[in-house]
mmCIF file of C-alpha atoms and ligand atoms in Angstrom:
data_model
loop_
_atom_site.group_PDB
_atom_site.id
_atom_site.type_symbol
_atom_site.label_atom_id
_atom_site.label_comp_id
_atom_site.label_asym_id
_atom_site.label_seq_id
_atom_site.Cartn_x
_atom_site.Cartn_y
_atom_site.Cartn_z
ATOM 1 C CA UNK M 14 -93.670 81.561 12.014
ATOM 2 C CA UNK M 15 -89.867 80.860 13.023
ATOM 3 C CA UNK M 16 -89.109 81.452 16.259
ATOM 4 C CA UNK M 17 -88.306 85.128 17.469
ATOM 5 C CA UNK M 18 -84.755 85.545 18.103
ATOM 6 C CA UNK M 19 -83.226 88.443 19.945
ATOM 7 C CA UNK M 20 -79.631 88.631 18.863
ATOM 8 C CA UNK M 21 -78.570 91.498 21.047
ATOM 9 C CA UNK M 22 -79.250 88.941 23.950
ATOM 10 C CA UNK M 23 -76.316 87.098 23.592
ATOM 11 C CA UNK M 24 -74.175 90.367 23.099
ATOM 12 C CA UNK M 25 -72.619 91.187 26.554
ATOM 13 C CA UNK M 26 -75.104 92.584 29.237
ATOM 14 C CA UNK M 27 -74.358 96.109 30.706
ATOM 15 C CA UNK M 28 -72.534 96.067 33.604
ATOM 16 C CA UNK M 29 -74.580 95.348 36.898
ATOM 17 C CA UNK M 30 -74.091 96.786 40.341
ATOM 18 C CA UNK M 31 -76.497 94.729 43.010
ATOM 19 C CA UNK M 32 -74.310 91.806 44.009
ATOM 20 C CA UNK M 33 -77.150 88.540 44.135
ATOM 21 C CA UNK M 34 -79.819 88.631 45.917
ATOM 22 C CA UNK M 35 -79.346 86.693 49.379
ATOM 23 C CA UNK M 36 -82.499 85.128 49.461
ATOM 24 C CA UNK M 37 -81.865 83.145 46.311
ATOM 25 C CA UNK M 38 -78.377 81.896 48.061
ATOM 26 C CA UNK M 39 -80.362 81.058 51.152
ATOM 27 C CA UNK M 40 -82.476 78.762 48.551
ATOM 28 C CA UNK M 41 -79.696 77.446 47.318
ATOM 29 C CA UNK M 42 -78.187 76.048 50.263
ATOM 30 C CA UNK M 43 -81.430 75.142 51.858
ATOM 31 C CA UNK M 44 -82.104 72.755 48.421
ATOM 32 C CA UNK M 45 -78.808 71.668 48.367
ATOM 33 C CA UNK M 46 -78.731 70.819 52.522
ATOM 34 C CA UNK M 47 -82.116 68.901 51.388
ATOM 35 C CA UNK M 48 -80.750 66.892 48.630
ATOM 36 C CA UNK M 49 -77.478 65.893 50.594
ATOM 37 C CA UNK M 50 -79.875 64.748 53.313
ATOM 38 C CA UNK M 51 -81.894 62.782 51.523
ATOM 39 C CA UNK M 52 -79.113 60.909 49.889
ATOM 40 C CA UNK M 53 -79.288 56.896 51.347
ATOM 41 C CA UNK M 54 -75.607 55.946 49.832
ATOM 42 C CA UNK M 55 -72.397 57.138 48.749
ATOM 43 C CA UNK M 56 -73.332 57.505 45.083
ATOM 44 C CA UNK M 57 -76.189 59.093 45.666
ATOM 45 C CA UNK M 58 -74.782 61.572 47.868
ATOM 46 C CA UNK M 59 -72.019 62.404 45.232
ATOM 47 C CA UNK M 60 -75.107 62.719 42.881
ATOM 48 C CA UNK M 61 -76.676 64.996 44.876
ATOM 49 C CA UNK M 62 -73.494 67.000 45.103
ATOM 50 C CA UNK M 63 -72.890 67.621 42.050
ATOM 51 C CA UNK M 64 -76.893 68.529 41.471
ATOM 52 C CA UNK M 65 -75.727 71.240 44.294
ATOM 53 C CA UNK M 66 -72.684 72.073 42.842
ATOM 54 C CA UNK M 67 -72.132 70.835 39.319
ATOM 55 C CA UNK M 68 -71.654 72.425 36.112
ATOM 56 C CA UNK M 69 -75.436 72.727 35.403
ATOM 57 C CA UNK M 70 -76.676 73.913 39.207
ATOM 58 C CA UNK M 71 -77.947 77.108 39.759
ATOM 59 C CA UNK M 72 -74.925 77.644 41.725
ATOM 60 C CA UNK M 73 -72.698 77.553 39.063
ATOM 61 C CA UNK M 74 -75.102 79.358 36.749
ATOM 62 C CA UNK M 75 -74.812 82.502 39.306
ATOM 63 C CA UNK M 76 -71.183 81.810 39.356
ATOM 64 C CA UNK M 77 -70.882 81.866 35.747
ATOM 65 C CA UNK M 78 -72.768 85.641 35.847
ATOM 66 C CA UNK M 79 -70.046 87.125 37.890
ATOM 67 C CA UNK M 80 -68.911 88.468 35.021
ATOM 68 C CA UNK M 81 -71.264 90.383 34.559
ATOM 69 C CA UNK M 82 -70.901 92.706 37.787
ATOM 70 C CA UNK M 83 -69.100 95.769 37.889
ATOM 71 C CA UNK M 84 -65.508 95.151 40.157
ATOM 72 C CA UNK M 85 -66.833 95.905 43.616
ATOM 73 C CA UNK M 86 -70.360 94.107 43.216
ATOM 74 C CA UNK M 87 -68.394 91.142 41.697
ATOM 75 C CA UNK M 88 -66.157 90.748 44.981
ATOM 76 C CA UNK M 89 -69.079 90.985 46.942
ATOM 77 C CA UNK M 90 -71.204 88.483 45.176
ATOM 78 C CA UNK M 91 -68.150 86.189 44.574
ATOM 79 C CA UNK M 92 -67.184 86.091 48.185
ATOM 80 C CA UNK M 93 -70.984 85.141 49.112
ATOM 81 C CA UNK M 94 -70.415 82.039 46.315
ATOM 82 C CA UNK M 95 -67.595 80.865 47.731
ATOM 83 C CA UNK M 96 -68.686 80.621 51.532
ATOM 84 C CA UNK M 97 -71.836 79.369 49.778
ATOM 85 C CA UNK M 98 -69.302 76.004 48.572
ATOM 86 C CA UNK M 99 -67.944 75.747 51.430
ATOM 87 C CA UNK M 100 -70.826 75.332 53.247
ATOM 88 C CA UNK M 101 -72.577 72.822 51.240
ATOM 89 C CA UNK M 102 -69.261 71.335 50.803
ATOM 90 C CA UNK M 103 -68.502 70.999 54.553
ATOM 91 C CA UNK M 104 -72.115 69.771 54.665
ATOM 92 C CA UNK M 105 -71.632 67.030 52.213
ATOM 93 C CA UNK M 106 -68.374 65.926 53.747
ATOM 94 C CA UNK M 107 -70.641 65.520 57.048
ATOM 95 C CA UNK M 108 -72.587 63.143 55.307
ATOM 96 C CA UNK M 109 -70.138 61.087 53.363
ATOM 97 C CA UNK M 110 -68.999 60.219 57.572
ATOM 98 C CA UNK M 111 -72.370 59.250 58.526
ATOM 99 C CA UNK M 112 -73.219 57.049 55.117
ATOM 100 C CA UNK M 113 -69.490 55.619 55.433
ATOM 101 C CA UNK M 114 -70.098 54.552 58.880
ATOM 102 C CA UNK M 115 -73.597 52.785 58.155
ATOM 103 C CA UNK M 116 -71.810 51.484 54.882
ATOM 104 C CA UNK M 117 -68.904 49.537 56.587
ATOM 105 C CA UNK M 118 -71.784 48.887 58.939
ATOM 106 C CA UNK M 119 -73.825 46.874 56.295
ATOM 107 C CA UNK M 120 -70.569 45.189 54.758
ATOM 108 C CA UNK M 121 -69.193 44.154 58.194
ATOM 109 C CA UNK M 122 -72.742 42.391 59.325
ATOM 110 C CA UNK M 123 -72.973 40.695 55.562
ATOM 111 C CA UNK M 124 -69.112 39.392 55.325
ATOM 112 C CA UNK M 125 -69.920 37.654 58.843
ATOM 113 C CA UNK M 126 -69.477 33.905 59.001
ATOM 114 C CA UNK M 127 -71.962 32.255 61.009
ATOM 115 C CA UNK M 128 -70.486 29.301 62.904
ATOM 116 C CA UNK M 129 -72.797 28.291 64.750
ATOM 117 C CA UNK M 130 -74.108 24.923 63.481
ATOM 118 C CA UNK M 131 -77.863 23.830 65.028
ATOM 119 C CA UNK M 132 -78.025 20.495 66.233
ATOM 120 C CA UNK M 133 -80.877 18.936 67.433
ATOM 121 C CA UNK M 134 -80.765 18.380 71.003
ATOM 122 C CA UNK M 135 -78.891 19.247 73.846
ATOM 123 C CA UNK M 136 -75.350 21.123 72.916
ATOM 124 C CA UNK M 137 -72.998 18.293 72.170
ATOM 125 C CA UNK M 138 -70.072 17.925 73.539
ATOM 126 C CA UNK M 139 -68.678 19.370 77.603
ATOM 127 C CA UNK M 140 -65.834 20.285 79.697
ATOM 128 C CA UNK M 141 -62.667 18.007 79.610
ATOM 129 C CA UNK M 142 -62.426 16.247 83.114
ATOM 130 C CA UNK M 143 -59.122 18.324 83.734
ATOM 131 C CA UNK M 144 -60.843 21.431 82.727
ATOM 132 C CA UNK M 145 -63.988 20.514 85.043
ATOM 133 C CA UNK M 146 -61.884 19.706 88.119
ATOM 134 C CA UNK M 147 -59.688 22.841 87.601
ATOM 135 C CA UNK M 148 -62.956 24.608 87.802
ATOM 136 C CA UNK M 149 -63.819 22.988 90.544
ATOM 137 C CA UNK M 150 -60.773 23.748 92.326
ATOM 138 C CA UNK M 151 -61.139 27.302 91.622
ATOM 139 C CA UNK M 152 -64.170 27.482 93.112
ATOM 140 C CA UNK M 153 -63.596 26.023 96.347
ATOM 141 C CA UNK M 154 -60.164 28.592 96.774
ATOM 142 C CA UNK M 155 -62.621 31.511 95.900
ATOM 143 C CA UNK M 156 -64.815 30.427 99.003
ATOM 144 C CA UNK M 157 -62.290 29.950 101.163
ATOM 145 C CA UNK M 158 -61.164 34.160 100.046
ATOM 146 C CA UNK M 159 -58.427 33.445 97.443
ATOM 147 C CA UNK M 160 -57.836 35.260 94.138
ATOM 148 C CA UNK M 161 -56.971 33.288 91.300
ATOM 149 C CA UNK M 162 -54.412 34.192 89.736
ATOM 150 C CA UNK M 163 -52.225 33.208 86.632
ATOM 151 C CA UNK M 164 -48.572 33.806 85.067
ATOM 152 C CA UNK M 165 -46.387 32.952 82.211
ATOM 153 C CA UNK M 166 -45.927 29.734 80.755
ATOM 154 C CA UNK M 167 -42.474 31.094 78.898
ATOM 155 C CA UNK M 168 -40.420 31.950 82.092
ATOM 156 C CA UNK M 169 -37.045 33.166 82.717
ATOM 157 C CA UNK M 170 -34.387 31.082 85.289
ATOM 158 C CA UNK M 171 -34.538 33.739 87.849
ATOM 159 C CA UNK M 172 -38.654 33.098 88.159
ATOM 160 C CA UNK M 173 -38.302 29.559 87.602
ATOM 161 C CA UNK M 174 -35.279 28.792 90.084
ATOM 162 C CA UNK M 175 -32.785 31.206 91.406
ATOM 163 C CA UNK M 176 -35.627 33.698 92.821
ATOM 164 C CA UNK M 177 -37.105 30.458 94.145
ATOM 165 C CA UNK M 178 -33.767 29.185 95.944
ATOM 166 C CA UNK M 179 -32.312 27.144 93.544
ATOM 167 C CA UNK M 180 -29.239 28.637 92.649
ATOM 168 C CA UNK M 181 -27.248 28.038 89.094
ATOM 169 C CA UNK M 182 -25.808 23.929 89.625
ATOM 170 C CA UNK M 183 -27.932 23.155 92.556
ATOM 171 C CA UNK M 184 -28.613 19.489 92.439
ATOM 172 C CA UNK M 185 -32.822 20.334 93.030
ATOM 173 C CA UNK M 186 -32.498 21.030 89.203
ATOM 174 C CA UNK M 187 -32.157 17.991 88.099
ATOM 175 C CA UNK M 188 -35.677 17.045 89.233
ATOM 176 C CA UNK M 189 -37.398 19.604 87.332
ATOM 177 C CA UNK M 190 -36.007 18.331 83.985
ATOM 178 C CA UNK M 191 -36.764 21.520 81.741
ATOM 179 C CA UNK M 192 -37.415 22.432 78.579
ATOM 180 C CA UNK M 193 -35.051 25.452 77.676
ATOM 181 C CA UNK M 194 -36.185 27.301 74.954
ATOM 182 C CA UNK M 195 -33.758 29.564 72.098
ATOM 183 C CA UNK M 196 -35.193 32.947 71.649
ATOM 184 C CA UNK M 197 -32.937 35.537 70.768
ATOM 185 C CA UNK M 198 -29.376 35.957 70.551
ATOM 186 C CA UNK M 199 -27.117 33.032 71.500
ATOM 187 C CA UNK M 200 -25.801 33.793 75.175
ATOM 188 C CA UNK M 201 -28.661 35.714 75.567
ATOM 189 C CA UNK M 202 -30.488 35.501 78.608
ATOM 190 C CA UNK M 203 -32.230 31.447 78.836
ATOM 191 C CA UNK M 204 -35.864 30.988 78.386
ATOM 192 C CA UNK M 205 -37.425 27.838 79.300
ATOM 193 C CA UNK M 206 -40.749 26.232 79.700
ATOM 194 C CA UNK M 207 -41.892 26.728 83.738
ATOM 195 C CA UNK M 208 -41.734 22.880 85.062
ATOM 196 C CA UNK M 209 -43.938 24.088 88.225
ATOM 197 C CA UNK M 210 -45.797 26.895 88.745
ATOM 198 C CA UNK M 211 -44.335 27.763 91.563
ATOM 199 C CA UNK M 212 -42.993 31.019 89.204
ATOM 200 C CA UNK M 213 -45.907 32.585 90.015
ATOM 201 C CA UNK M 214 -45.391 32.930 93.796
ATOM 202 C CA UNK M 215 -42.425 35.155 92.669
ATOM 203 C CA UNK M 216 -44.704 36.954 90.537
ATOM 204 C CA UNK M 217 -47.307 37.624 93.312
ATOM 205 C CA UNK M 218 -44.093 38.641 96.004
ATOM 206 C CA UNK M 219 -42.883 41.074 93.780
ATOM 207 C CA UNK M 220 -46.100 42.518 92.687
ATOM 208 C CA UNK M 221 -46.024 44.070 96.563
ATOM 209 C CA UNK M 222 -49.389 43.886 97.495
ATOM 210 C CA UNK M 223 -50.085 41.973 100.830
ATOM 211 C CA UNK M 224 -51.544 39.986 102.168
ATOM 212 C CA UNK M 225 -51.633 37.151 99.288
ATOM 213 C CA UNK M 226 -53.883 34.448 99.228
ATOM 214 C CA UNK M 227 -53.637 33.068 95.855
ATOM 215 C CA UNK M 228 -54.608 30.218 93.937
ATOM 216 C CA UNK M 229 -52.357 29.405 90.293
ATOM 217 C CA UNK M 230 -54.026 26.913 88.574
ATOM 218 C CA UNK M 231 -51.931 26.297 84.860
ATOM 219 C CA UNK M 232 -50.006 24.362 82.615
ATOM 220 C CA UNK M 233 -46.388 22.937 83.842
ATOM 221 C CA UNK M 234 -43.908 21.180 81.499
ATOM 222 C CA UNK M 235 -40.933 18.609 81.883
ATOM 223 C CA UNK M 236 -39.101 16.459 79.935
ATOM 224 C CA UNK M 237 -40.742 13.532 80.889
ATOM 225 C CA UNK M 238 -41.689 10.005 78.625
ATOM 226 C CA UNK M 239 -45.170 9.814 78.783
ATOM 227 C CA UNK M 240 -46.357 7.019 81.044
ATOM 228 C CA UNK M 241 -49.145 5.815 83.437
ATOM 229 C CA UNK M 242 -48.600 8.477 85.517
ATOM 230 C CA UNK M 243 -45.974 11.270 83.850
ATOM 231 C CA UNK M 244 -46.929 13.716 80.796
ATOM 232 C CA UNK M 245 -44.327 16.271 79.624
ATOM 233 C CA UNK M 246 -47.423 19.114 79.787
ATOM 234 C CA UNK M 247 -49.369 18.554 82.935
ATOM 235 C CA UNK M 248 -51.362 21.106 84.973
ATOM 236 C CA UNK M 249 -50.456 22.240 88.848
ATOM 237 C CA UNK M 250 -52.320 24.308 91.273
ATOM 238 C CA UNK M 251 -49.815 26.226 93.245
ATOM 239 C CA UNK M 252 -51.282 27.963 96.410
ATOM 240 C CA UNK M 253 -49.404 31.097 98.236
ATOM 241 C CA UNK M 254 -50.837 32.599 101.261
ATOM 242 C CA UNK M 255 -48.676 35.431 102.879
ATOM 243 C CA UNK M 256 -50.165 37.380 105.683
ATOM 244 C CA UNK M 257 -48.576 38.009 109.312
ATOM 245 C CA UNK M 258 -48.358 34.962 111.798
ATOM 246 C CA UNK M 259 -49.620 32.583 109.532
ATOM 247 C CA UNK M 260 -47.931 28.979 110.869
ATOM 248 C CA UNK M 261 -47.621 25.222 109.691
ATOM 249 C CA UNK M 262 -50.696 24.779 111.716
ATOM 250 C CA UNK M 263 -52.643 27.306 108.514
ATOM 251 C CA UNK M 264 -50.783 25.259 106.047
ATOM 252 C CA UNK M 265 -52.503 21.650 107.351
ATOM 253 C CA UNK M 266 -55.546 23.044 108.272
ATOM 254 C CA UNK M 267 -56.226 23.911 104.312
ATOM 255 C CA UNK M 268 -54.996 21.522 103.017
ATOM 256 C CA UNK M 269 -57.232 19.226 105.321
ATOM 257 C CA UNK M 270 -60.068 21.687 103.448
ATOM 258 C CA UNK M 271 -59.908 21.700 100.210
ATOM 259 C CA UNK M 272 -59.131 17.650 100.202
ATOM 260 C CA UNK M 273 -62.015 17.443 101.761
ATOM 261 C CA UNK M 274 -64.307 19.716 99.011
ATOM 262 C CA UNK M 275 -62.812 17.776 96.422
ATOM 263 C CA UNK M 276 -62.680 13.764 97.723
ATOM 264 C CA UNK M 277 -65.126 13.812 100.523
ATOM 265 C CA UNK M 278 -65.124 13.712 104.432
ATOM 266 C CA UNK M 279 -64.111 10.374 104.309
ATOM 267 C CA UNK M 280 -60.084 11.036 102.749
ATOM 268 C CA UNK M 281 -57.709 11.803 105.221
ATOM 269 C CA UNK M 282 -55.006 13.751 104.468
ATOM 270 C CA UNK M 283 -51.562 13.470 106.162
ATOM 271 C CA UNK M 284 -47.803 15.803 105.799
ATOM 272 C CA UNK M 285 -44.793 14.066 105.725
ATOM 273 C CA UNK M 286 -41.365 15.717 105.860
ATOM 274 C CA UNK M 287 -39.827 16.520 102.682
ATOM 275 C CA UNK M 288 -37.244 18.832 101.103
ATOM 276 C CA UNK M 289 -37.661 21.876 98.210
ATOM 277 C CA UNK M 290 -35.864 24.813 98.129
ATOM 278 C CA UNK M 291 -38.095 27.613 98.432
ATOM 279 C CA UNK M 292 -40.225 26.272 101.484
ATOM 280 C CA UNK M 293 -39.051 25.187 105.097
ATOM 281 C CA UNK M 294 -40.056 23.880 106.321
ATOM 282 C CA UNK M 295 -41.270 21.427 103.761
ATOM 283 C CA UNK M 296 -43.815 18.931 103.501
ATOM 284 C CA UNK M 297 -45.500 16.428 100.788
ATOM 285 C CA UNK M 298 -49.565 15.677 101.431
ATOM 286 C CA UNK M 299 -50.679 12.504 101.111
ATOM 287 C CA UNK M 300 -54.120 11.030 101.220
ATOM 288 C CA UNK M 301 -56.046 7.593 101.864
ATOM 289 C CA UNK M 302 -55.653 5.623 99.055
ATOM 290 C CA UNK M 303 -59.229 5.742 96.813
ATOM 291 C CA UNK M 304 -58.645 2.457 95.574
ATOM 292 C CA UNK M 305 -57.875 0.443 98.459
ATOM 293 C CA UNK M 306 -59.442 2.901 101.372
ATOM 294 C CA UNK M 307 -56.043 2.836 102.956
ATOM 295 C CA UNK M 308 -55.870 -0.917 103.458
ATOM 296 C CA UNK M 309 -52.517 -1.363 101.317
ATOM 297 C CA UNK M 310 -52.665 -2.057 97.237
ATOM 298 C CA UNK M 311 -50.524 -1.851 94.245
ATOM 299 C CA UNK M 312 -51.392 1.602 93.298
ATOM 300 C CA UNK M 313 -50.122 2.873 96.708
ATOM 301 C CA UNK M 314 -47.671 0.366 96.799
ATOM 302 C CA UNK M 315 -48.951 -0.849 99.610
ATOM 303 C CA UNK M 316 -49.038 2.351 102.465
ATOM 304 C CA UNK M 317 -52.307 2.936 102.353
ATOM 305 C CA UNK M 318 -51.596 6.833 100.711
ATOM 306 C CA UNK M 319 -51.315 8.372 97.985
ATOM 307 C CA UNK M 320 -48.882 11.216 97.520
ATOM 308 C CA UNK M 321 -50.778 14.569 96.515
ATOM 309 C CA UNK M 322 -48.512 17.635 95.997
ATOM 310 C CA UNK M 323 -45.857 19.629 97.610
ATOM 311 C CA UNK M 324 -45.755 22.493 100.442
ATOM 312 C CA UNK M 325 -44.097 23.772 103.100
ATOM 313 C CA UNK M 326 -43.539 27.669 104.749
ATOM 314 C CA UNK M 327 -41.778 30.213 102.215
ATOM 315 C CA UNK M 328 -38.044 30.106 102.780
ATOM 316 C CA UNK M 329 -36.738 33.311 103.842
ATOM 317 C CA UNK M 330 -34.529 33.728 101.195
ATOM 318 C CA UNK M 331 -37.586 33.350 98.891
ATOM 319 C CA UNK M 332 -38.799 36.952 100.969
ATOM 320 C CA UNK M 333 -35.267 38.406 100.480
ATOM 321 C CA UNK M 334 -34.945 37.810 96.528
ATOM 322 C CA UNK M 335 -38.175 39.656 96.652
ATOM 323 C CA UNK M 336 -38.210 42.564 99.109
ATOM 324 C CA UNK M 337 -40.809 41.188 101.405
ATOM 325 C CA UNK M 338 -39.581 41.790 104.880
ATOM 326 C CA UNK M 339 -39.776 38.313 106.894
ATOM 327 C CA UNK M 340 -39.788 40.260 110.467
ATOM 328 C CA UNK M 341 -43.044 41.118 109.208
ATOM 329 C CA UNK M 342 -44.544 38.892 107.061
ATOM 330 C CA UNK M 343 -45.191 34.593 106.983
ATOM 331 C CA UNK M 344 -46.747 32.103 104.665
ATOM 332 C CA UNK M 345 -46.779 28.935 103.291
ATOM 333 C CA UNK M 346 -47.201 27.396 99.651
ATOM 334 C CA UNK M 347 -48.068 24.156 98.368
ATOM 335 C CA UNK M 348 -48.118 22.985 94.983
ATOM 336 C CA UNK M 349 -50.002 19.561 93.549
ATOM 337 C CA UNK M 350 -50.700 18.407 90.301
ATOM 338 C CA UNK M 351 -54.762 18.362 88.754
ATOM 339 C CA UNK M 352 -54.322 15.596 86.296
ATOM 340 C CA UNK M 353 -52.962 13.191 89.245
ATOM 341 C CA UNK M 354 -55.770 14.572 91.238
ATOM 342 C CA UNK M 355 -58.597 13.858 88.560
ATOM 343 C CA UNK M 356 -57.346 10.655 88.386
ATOM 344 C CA UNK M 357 -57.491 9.381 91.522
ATOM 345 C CA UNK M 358 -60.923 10.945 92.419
ATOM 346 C CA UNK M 359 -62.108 8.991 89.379
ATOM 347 C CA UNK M 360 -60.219 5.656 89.584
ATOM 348 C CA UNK M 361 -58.306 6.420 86.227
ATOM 349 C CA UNK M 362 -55.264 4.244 85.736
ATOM 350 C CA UNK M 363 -53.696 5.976 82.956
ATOM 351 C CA UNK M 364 -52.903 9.561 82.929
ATOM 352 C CA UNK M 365 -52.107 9.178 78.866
ATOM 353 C CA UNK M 366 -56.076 8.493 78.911
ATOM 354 C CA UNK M 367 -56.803 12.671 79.239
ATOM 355 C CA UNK M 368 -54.666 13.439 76.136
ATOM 356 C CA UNK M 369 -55.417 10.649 73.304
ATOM 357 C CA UNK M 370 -58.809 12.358 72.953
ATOM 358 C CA UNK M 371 -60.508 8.623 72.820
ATOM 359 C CA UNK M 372 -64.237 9.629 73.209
ATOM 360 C CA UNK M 373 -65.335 6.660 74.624
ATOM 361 C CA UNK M 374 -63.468 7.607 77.647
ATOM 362 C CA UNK M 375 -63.873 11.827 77.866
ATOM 363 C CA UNK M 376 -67.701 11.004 77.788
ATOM 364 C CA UNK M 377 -67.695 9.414 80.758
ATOM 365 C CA UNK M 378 -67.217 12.154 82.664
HETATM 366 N N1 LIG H 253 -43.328 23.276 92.856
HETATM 367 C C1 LIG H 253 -43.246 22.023 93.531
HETATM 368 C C2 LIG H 253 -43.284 20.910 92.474
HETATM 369 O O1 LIG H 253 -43.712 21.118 91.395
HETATM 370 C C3 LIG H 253 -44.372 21.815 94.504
HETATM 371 C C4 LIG H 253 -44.365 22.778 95.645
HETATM 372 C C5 LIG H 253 -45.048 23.972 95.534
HETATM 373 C C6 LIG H 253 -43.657 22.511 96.805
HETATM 374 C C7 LIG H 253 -45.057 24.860 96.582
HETATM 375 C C8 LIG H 253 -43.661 23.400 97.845
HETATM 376 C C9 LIG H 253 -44.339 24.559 97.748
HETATM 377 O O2 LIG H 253 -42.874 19.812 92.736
#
């Protein structure tokens, strides 16, 4: 028997007036909030969209029957359809987010490089000696109450000199032989590499906040021919203490200190009168020579001491370049240099020794 066919059903319906039935768009959405849910990826998720939404969804089967509705039933109905969308729309976007967050997610922790390599053993490999007594030096500042502080390696000629008291052609110049640096426009304003770090202390003034006591451990560079005891890129702690009625007497008395943290009770440590710019007045700190206990040898060239750093009491027109009122306020600085410390503590002859990167000789320490 061939199948019964109705042909009047695909003639047009008669007009209809109830616009849908809301319960059947509250299925709707709830299947299509269900499938969107479920969805564990992107494509799935589009999938389920277009289940929701596509041309063969019961959505767009309803839409499709608009048609048939008489004018006002049809606005109705057609409105309800459209919010419909946008809902499930709106509710899909929310998704995409949320699977394109855990998808990046997933790609992120797979394109990561592991470089860690396992060795047997105990880690391989430690602190330079440089790096270790820098440390070292940093902690003994922190317990006496200093900050640490650092500043720019790239400096300009007011931080590196004239805010520091050496004006444009004064002869102190010539001992920090400097590395001047091009940047920029020709005539422009000079950059050079800092030769001390004695920059910093201009940095700390100006910053405005006292009292200062500061430790600036960091590199320093000059034009210097590598030798036994020179290196174009050395290292420097530079020390600033400003606070009111601090004297010369604050300035020995920690420097006495921290000589003693770092070579023993044994060291003595004397001042002798020198000359820089930006202290006065100005000192150099010497201690007992390690090699020869202060009996007189070649390395100390026969005085018994070896010469540590620089320091002295801030000149006043270091205060005045940086509006710190010297009625008020007093301090001192010193400066010395970590590589020439390291190797005297440690009886190294060479300074060259830190920067060949010779194993045989960075293991020892
Ligand atoms: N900046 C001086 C140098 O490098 C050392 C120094 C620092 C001297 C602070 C006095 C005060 O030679």
């Amino acid at each position: 028997m061939a199948p019964e066919t109705n042909l009047s059903e695909s003639s047009p319906s008669p007009a209809v007036e109830a616009p849908f039935d809301p319960r059947e768009l509250g299925e709707i959405e709830a299947e299509a909030r269900r499938g969107l849910e479920a969805a564990a990826g992107l494509a799935a998720l589009e999938e389920a969209e277009r289940e929701a939404l596509g041309r063969r969804s019961r959505f767009s089967s309803l839409y499709r029957a608009l048609g048939a509705l008489d004018a006002a039933a049809r606005k109705d109905a057609g409105r309800a359809l459209n919010e419909l969308r946008r809902r499930i729309e709106a509710a899909a976007d929310e998704r995409r987010v949320v699977l394109e967050a855990a998808e990046r997610e997933a790609r992120l922790e797979r394109d990561r490089l592991d470089l860690t390599e396992v060795l047997p053993g105990p880690a391989p490999g430690h602190l330079h000696l440089v790096t270790q007594v820098r440390e070292e030096l940093e902690d003994v500042f922190v317990g006496m109450g200093y900050e640490i502080a650092e500043g720019p390696e790239v400096e300009t000629d007011w931080y590196s000199f004239q805010a520091l008291n050496i004006p444009p052609d004064h002869p102190a110049r010539s001992s920090f032989d400097t590395f001047f640096l091009e940047l920029g426009e020709p005539g422009a304003e000079n950059y050079l590499l800092r030769p001390h770090t004695s920059p910093v202390q201009i940095h700390l003034l100006e910053r405005g906040r006292l009292p200062i006591y500061a430790a600036v451990p960091g590199r320093a560079y000059r034009r210097d021919t590598p030798d036994a005891t020179h290196l174009p890129v050395f290292h420097q702690v530079e020390g600033l203490v400003v606070d009111r009625g601090i004297t010369f007497g604050d300035l020995a008395g920690t420097i006495d200190t921290f000589v003693h943290a770092i070579f023993g009770e044994e060291v003595s440590t004397r001042l002798r009168p020198a000359y820089f710019p930006f202290t006065e007045p100005s000192a150099e700190f010497e201690i007992t020579c390690r090699i020869c206990h202060g009996a007189g040898c070649r390395t100390c060239s026969m005085t018994g001491w070896i010469e540590l750093g620089g320091c002295g009491m801030v000149h006043p027109a270091v205060f005045e370049a940086t509006g710190v009122d010297p009625e008020e306020w007093s301090g001192f600085a010193f400066g010395f240099g970590i590589d020439r410390l390291a190797m005297m503590r440690h009886g190294i002859s060479d300074l060259r020794s830190f920067v060949e990167n010779d194993v045989r000789f960075l293991r020892q320490f």
